[in-house]
Tab-separated table of C-alpha atoms in Angstrom:
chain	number	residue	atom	x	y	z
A	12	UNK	CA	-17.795	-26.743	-11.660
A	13	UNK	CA	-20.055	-24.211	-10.210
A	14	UNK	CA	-21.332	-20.954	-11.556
A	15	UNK	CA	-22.574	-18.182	-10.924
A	16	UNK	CA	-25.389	-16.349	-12.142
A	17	UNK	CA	-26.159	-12.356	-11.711
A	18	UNK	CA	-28.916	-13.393	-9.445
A	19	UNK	CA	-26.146	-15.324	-7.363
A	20	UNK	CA	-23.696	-12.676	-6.858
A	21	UNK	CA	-24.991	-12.087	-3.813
A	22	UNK	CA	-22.943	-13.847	-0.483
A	23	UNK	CA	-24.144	-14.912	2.387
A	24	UNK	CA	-24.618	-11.570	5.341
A	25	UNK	CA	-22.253	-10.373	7.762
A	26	UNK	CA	-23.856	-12.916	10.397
A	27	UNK	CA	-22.442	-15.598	8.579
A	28	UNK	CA	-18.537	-14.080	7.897
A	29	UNK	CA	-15.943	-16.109	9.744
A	30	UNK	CA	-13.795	-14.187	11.977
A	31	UNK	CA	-10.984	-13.154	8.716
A	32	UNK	CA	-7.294	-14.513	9.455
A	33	UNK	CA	-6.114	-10.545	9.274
A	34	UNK	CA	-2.430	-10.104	8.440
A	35	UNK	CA	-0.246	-8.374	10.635
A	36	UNK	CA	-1.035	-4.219	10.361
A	37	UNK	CA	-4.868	-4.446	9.400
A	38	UNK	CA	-7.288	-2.888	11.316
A	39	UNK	CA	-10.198	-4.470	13.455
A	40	UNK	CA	-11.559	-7.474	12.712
A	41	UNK	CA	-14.993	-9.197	11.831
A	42	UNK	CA	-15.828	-9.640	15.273
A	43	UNK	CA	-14.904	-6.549	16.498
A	44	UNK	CA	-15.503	-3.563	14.171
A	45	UNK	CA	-14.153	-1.110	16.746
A	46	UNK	CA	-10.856	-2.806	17.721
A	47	UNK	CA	-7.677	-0.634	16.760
A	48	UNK	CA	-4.891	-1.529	14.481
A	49	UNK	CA	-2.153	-3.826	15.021
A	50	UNK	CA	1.271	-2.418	13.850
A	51	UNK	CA	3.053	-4.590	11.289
A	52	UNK	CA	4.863	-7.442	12.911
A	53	UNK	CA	6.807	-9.258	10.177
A	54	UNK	CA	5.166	-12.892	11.655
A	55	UNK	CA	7.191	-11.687	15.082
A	56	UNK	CA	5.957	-10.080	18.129
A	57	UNK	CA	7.771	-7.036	17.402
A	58	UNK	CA	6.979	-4.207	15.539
A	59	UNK	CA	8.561	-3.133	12.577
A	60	UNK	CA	8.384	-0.463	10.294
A	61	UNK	CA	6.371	-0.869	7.432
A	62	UNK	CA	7.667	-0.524	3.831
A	63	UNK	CA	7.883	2.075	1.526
A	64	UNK	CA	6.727	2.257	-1.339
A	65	UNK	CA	7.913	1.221	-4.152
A	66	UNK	CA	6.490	3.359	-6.869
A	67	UNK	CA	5.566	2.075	-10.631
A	68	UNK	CA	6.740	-1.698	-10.286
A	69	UNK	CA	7.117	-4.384	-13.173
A	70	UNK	CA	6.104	-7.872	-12.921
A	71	UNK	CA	6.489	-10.545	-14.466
A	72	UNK	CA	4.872	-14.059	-13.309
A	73	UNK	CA	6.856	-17.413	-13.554
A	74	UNK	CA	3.675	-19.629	-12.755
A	75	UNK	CA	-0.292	-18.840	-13.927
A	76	UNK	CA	-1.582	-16.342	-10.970
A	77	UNK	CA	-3.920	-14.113	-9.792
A	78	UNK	CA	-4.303	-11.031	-9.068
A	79	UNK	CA	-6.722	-8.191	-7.268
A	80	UNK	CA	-5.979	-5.292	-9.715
A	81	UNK	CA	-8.249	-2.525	-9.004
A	82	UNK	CA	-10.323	-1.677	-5.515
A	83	UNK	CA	-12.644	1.208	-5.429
A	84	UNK	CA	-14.949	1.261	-2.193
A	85	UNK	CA	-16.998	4.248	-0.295
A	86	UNK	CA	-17.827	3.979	3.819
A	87	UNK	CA	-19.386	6.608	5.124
A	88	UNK	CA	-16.609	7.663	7.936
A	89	UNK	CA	-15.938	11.383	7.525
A	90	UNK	CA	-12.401	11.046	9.076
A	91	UNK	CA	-9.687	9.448	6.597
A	92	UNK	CA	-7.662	8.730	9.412
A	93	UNK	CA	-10.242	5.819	10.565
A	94	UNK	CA	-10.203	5.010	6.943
A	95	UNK	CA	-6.791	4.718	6.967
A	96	UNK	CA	-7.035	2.224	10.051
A	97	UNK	CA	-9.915	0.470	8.496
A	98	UNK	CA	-6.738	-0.104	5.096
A	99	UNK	CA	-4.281	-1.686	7.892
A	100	UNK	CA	-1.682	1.703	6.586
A	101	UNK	CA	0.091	4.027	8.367
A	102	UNK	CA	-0.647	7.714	8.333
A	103	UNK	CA	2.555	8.444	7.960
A	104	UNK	CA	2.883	6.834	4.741
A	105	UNK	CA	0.604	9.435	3.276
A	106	UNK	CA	0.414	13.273	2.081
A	107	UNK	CA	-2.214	15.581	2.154
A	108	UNK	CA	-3.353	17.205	-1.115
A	109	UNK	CA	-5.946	20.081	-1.111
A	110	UNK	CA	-8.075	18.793	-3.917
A	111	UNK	CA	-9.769	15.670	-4.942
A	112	UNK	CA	-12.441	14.139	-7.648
A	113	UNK	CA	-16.143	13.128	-7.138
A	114	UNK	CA	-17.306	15.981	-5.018
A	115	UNK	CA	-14.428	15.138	-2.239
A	116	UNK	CA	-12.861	18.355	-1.696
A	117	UNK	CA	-9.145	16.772	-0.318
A	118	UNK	CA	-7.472	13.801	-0.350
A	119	UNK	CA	-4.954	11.865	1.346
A	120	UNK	CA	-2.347	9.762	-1.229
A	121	UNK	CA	0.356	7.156	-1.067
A	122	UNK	CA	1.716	6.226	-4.394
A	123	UNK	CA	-1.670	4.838	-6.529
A	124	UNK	CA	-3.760	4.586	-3.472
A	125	UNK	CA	-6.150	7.578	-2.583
A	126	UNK	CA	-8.462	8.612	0.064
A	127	UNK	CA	-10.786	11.021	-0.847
A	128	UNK	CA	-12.603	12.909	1.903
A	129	UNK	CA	-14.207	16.600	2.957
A	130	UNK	CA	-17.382	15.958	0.916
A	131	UNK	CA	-21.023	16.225	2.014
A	132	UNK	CA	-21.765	14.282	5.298
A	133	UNK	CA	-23.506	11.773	3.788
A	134	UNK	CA	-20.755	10.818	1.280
A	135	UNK	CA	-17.849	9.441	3.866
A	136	UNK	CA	-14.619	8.376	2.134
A	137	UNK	CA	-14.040	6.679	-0.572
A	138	UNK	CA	-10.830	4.774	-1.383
A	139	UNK	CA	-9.068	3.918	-4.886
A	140	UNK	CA	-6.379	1.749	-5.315
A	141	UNK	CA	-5.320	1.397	-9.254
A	142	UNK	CA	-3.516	-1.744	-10.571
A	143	UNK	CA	-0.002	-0.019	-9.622
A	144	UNK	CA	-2.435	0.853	-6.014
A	145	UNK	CA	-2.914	-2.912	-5.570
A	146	UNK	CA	0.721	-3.580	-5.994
A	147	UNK	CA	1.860	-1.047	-3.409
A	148	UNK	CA	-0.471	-2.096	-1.471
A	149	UNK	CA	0.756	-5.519	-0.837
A	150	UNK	CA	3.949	-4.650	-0.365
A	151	UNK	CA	3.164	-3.625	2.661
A	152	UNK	CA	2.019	-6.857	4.129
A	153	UNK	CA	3.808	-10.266	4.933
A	154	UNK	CA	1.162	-11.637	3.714
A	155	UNK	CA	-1.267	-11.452	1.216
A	156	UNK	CA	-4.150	-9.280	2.690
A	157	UNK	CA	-7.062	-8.870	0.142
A	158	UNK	CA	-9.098	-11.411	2.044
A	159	UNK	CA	-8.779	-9.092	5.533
A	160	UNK	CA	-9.603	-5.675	3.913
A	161	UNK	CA	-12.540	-7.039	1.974
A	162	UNK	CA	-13.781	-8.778	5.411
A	163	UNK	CA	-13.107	-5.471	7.250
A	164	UNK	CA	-14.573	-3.165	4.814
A	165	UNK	CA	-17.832	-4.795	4.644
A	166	UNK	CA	-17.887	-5.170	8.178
A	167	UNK	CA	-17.783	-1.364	8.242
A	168	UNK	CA	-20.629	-1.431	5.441
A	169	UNK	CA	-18.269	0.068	2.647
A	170	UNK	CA	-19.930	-0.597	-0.689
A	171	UNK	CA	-17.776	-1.252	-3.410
A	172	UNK	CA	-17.812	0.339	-6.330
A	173	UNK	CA	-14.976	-1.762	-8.516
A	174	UNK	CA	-13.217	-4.549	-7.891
A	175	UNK	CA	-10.446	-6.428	-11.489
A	176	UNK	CA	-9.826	-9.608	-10.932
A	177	UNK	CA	-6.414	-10.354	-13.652
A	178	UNK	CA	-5.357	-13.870	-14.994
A	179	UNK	CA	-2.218	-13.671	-15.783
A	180	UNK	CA	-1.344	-17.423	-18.263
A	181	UNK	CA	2.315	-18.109	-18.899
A	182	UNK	CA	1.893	-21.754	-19.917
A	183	UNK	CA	0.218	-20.557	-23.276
A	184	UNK	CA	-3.323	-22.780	-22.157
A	185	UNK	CA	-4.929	-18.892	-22.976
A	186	UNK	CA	-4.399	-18.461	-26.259
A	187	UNK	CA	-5.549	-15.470	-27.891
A	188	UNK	CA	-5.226	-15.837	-31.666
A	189	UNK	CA	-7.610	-19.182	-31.378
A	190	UNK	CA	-9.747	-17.198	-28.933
A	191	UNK	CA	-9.739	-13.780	-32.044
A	192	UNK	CA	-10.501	-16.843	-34.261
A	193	UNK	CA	-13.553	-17.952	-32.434
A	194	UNK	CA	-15.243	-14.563	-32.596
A	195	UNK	CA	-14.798	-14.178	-36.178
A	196	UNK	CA	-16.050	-17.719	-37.220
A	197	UNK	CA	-18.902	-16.974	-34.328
A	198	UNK	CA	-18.001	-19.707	-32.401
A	199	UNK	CA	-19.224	-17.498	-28.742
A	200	UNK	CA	-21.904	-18.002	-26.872
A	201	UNK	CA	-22.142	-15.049	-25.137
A	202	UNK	CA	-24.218	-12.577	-23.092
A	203	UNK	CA	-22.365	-10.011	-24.403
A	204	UNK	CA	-24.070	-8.106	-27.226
A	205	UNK	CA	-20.165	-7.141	-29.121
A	206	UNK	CA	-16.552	-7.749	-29.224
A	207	UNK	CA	-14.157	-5.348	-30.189
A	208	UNK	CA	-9.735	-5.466	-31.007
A	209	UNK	CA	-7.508	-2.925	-30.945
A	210	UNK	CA	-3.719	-2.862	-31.742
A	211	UNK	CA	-1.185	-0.174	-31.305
A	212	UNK	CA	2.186	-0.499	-33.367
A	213	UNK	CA	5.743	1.082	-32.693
A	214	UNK	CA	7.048	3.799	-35.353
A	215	UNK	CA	10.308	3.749	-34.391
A	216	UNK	CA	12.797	2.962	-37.088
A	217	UNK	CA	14.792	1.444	-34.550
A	218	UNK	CA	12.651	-0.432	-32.667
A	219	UNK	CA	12.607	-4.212	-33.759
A	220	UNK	CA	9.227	-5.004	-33.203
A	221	UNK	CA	6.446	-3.322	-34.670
A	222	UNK	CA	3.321	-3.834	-32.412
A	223	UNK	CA	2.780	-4.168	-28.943
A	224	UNK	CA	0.175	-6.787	-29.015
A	225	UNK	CA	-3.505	-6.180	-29.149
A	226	UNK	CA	-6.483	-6.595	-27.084
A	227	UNK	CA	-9.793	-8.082	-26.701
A	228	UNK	CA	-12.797	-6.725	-25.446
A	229	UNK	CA	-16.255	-7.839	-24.856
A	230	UNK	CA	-19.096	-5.729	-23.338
A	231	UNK	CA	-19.081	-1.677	-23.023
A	232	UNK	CA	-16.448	-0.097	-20.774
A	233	UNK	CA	-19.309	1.430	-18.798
A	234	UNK	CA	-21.121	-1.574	-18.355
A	235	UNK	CA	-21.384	-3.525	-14.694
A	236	UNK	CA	-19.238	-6.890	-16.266
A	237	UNK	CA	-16.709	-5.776	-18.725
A	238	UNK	CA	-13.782	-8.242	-19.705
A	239	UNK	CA	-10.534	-8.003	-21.777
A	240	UNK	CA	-8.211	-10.076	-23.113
A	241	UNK	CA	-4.363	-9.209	-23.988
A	242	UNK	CA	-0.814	-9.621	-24.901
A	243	UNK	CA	0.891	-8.237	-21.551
A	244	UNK	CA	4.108	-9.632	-22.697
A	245	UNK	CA	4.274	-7.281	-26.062
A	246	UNK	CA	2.591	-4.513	-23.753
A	247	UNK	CA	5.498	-3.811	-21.887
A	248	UNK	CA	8.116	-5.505	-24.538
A	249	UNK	CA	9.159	-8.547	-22.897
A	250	UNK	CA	9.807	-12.022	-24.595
A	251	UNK	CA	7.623	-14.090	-22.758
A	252	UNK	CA	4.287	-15.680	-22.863
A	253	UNK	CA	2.007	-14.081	-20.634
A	254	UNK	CA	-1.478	-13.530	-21.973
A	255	UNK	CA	-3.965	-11.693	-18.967
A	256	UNK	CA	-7.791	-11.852	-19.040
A	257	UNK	CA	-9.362	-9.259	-16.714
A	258	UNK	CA	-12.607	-9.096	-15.458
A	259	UNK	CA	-13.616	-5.623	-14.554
A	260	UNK	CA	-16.609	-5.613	-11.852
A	261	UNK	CA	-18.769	-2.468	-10.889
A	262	UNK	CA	-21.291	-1.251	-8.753
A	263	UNK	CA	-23.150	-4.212	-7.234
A	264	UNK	CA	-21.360	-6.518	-9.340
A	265	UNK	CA	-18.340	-5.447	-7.533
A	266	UNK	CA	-19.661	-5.051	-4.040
A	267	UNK	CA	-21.028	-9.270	-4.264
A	268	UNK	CA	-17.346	-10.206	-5.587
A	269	UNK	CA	-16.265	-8.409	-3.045
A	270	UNK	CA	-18.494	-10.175	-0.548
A	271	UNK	CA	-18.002	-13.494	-1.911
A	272	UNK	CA	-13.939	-13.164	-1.809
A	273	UNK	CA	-14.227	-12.218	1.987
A	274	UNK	CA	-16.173	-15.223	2.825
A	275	UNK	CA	-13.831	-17.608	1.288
A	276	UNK	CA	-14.947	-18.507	-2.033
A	277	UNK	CA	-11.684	-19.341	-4.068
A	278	UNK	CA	-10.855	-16.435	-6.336
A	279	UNK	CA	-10.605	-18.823	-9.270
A	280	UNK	CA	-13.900	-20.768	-8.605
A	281	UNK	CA	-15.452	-16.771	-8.271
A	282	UNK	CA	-13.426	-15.983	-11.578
A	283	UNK	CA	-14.737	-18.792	-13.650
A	284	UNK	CA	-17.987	-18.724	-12.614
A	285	UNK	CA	-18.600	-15.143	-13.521
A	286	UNK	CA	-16.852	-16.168	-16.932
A	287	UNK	CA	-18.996	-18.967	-17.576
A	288	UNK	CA	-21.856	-16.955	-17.667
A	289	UNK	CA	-20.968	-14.388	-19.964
A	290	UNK	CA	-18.482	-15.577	-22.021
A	291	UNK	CA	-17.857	-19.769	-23.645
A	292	UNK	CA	-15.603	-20.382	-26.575
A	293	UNK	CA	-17.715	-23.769	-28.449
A	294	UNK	CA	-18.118	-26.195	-31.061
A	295	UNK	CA	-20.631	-25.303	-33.932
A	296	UNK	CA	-21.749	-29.097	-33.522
A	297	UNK	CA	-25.758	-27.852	-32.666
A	298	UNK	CA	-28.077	-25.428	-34.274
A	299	UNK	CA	-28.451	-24.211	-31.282
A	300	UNK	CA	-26.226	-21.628	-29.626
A	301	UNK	CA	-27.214	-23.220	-25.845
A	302	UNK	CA	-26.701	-26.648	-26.585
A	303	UNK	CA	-23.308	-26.146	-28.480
A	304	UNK	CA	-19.862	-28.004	-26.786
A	305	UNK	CA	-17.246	-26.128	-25.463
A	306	UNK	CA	-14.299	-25.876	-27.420
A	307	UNK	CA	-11.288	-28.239	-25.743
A	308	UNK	CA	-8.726	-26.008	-25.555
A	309	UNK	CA	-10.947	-23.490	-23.916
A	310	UNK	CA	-12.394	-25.887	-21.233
A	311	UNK	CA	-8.713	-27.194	-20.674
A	312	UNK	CA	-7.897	-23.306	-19.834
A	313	UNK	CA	-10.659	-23.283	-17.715
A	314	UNK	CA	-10.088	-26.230	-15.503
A	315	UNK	CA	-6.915	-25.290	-15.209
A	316	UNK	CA	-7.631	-21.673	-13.734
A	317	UNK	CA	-10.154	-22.832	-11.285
A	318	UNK	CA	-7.191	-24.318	-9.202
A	319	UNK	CA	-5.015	-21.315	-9.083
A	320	UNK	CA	-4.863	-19.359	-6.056
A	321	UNK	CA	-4.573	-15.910	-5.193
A	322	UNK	CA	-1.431	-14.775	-5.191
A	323	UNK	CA	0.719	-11.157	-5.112
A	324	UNK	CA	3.010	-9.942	-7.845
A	325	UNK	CA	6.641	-9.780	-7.229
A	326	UNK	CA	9.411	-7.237	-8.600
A	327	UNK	CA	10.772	-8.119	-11.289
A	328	UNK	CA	14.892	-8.465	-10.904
A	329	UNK	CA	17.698	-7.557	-13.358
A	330	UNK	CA	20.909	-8.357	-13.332
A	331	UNK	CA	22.789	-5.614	-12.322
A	332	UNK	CA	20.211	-5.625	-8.923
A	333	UNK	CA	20.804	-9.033	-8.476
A	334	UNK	CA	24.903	-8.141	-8.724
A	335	UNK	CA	24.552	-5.579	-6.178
A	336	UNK	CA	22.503	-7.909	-3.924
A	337	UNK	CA	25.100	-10.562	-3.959
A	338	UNK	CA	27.977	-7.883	-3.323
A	339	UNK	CA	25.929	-6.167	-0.430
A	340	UNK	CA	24.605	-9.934	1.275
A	341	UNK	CA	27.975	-11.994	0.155
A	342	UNK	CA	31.123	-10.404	-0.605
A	343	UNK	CA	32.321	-10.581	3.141
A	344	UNK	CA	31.772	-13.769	3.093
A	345	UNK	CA	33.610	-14.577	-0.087
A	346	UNK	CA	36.685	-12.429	1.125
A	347	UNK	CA	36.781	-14.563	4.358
A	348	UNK	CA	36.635	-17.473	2.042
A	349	UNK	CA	39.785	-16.493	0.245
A	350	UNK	CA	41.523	-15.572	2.682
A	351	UNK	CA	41.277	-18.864	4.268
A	352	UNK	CA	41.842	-20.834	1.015
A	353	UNK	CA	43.893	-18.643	-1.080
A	354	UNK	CA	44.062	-17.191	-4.167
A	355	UNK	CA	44.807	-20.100	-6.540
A	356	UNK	CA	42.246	-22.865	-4.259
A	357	UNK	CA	39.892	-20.165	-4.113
A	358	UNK	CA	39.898	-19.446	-7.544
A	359	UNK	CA	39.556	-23.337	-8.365
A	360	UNK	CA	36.378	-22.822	-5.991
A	361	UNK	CA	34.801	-20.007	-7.452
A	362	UNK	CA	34.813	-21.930	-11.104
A	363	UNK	CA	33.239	-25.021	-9.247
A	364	UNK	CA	30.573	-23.168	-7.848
A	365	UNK	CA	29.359	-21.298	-11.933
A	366	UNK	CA	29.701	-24.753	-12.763
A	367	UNK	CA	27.293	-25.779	-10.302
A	368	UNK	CA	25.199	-22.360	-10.492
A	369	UNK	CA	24.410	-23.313	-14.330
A	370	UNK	CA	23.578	-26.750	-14.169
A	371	UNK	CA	20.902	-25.127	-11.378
A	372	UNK	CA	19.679	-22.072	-13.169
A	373	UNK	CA	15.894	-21.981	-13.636
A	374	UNK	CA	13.063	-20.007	-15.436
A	375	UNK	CA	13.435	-17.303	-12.979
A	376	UNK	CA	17.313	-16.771	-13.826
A	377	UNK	CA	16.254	-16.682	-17.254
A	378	UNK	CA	13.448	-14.076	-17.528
A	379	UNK	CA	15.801	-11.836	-15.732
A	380	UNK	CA	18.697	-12.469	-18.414
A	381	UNK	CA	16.459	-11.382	-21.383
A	382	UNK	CA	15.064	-8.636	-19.506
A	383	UNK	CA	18.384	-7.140	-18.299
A	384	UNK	CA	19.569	-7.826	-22.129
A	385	UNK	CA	16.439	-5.621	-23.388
A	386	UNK	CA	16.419	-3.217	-20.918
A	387	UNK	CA	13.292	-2.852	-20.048
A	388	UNK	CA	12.969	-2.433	-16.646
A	389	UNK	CA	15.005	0.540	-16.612
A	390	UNK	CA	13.557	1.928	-19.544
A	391	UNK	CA	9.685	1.721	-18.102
A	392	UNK	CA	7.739	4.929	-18.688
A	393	UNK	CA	6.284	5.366	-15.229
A	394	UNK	CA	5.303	8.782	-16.270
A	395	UNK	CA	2.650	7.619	-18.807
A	396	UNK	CA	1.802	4.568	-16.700
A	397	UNK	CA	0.279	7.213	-13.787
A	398	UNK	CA	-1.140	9.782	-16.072
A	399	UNK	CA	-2.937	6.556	-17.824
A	400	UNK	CA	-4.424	5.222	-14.226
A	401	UNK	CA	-5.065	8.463	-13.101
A	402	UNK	CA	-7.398	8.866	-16.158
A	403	UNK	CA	-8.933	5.472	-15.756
A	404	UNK	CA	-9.870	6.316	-12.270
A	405	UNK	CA	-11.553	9.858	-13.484
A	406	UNK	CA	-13.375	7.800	-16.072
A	407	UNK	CA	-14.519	4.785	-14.193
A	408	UNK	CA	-15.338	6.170	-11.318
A	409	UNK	CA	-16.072	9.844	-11.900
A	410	UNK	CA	-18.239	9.262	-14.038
A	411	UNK	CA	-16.697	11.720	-16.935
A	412	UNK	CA	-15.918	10.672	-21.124
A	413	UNK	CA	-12.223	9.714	-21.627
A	414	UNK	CA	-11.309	12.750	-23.592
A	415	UNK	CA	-12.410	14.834	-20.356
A	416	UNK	CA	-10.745	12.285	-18.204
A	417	UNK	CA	-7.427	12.233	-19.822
A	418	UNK	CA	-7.349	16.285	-19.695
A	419	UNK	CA	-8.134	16.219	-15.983
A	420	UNK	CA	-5.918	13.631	-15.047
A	421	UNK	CA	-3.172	15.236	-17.355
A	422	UNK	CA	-3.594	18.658	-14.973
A	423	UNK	CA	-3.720	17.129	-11.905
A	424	UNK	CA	-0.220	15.484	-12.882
A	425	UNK	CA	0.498	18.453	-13.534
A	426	UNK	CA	0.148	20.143	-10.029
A	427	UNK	CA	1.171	17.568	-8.340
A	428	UNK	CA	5.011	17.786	-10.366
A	429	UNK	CA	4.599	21.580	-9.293
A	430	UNK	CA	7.586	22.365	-5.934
């Protein structure tokens, strides 16, 4: 299994890219910086329209994934509308806001994605997509396109500023109570200096369940490598397994991710070996730290998530949308069924086909059942979910405290709500 050490984050130059398989609607290419964008095909040769966005979506995986949850880059093109090309989005798509953060005095904004522009000459554009960014972000592709904007991007000689990678485990292989159980028995072997937990619980009389899960974190949130651990499942209130580690990468440890991910290296072999050199879970079966075994159930994890590809997250369905997607796809064809059976043969064919439809039901079918029975998808706060990225993205990459970050992003919601 190969690793990676700090002095190895650094891929190969931009002589050595392959020309990137670019999905339909990105701009350019590796070979040719200056070539103009493609519209969206939809894998056909005509154009369509791309999609809209989707706003705050919840996901939910059924198999181990990953995931590219946070982008921040700067190129220094003065016009956002090159940037924009540079993205593989429309223009269209976004509006024009007469403020912005970091010295940028405007900014262009679709959803969780953000152009910032109209700063000094010197400080071109710089784009942020948050985790919510990410997600709107694919959804405007066919096909997954992290590989093609991280190609282009550097090809343009954007420097990235922060790039999360997220595991997201379903299986239960990531467990987090042995992994709280290693740190207190000091069973880590670590580069990081600390650890730290925290663990928010519900009030509510009438809520059932009391906490929300906790979370893990080792290193400092302002620190280059920073990783987390935690319960996404009891985040948002959902009865599944689904533990998520994230690595958070920044400043040059972001911009060699970056570099490595456009030049092919698996996102799991890249995830792993960053982990493996700041974080192992061992045996206390040696005096000394170095020469210490690594703990099965934690090497089992980790052979396992080498394998996984990258992947996009999907909507998560309930079952009233799935009712009104079988009613708008289906119910002419079951009324032209019944009228060529009739009522009492049709009838004796609708009960053999739930028959059949239960003995087939999977996972999927499932997860949507207990979400539709809690509720939760309709009862997401999206309003806390922006005013909580939109003061992570004034932290991180602004530069200010989170108390100063949280006010900020709080007034900025604020206009924004204004007619």
């Amino acid at each position: 299994m190969k690793t990676y050490h700090d002095s190895d984050l650094v891929a190969t130059g931009q002589s050595s890219l392959k020309k990137p398989g670019f999905p339909a609607g990105l701009a350019g290419s590796a070979g040719n910086p200056g070539g103009k964008p493609e519209p969206p095909t939809g894998g056909t040769n005509e154009a369509q329209p791309p999609l809209t966005n989707r706003g705050a979506l919840i996901t939910t995986p059924l198999l181990n994934q990953f995931l590219i949850d946070w982008v921040a880059f700067t190129v220094k093109i003065i016009d956002p509308q090159e940037i924009l090309q540079i993205i593989g989005l429309k223009s269209e798509l976004f509006s024009e806001l007469d403020r912005g953060l970091y010295g940028y005095q405007k900014s262009l904004r679709f959803g969780n994605i953000c152009v910032y522009f109209a700063g000094r000459p010197d400080m071109g554009c710089h784009v942020t997509m948050s985790g919510q960014g990410c997600r709107q972000y694919e959804s405007q592709f066919p096909k997954i396109p992290w590989f093609a904007l991280f190609a282009t991007a550097i090809t343009f000689k954007a420097k990235f500023t922060r790039l999360d990678i997220a595991h997201d485990n379903v299986d239960g292989a990531l467990d987090l109570a042995k992994l709280k159980e290693a740190i207190i028995n000091r069973e880590i072997r670590s580069r990081f200096r600390k650890a730290s937990e925290t663990q928010n619980f519900d009030l509510s009389p009438d809520i059932e369940q009391s906490t929300d899960g906790h979370t893990l974190y080792f290193g400092k949130r302002s620190s280059r490598v920073f990783l987390r651990f935690y319960d996404k499942a009891a985040q948002l209130g959902l009865p599944f397994v689904w533990n998520r580690a994230e690595l958070e990468l920044k400043d040059k440890r972001a911009h060699e991710a970056a570099k490595y991910l456009s030049s092919g290296v698996p996102v799991g072999q890249l995830f792993i070996g960053i982990l493996n050199q700041y974080l192992s879970v061992v045996c206390r079966d040696d005096s000394n730290t170095t020469r210490c075994s690594i703990q099965p159930w934690w090497s089992a994890w980790l052979q396992t998530v080498e394998k996984i590809k990258l992947t996009t997250a999907q909507e998560i369905k309930t079952v009233d949308e799935v009712m009104q997607y079988v009613k708008r796809q289906y119910a002419p064809s079951l009324a032209m069924i019944k009228t060529h059976l009739g009522a009492t043969i049709f009838g004796y064919y609708i009960r053999e086909l739930l028959k059949d439809g239960s003995e087939r039901m999977g996972m999927k079918h499932e997860q949507i059942l207990r979400v539709s029975s809690k509720g939760k998808a309709d009862n997401y706060d999206e309003g806390q979910e922006k005013f909580e990225e939109r003061a992570a993205i004034i932290e991180y990459d602004g530069g200010l405290d989170r108390t100063d970050a949280e006010e900020l992003a709080r007034r900025l919601l604020d206009q924004e709500d204004q007619p």
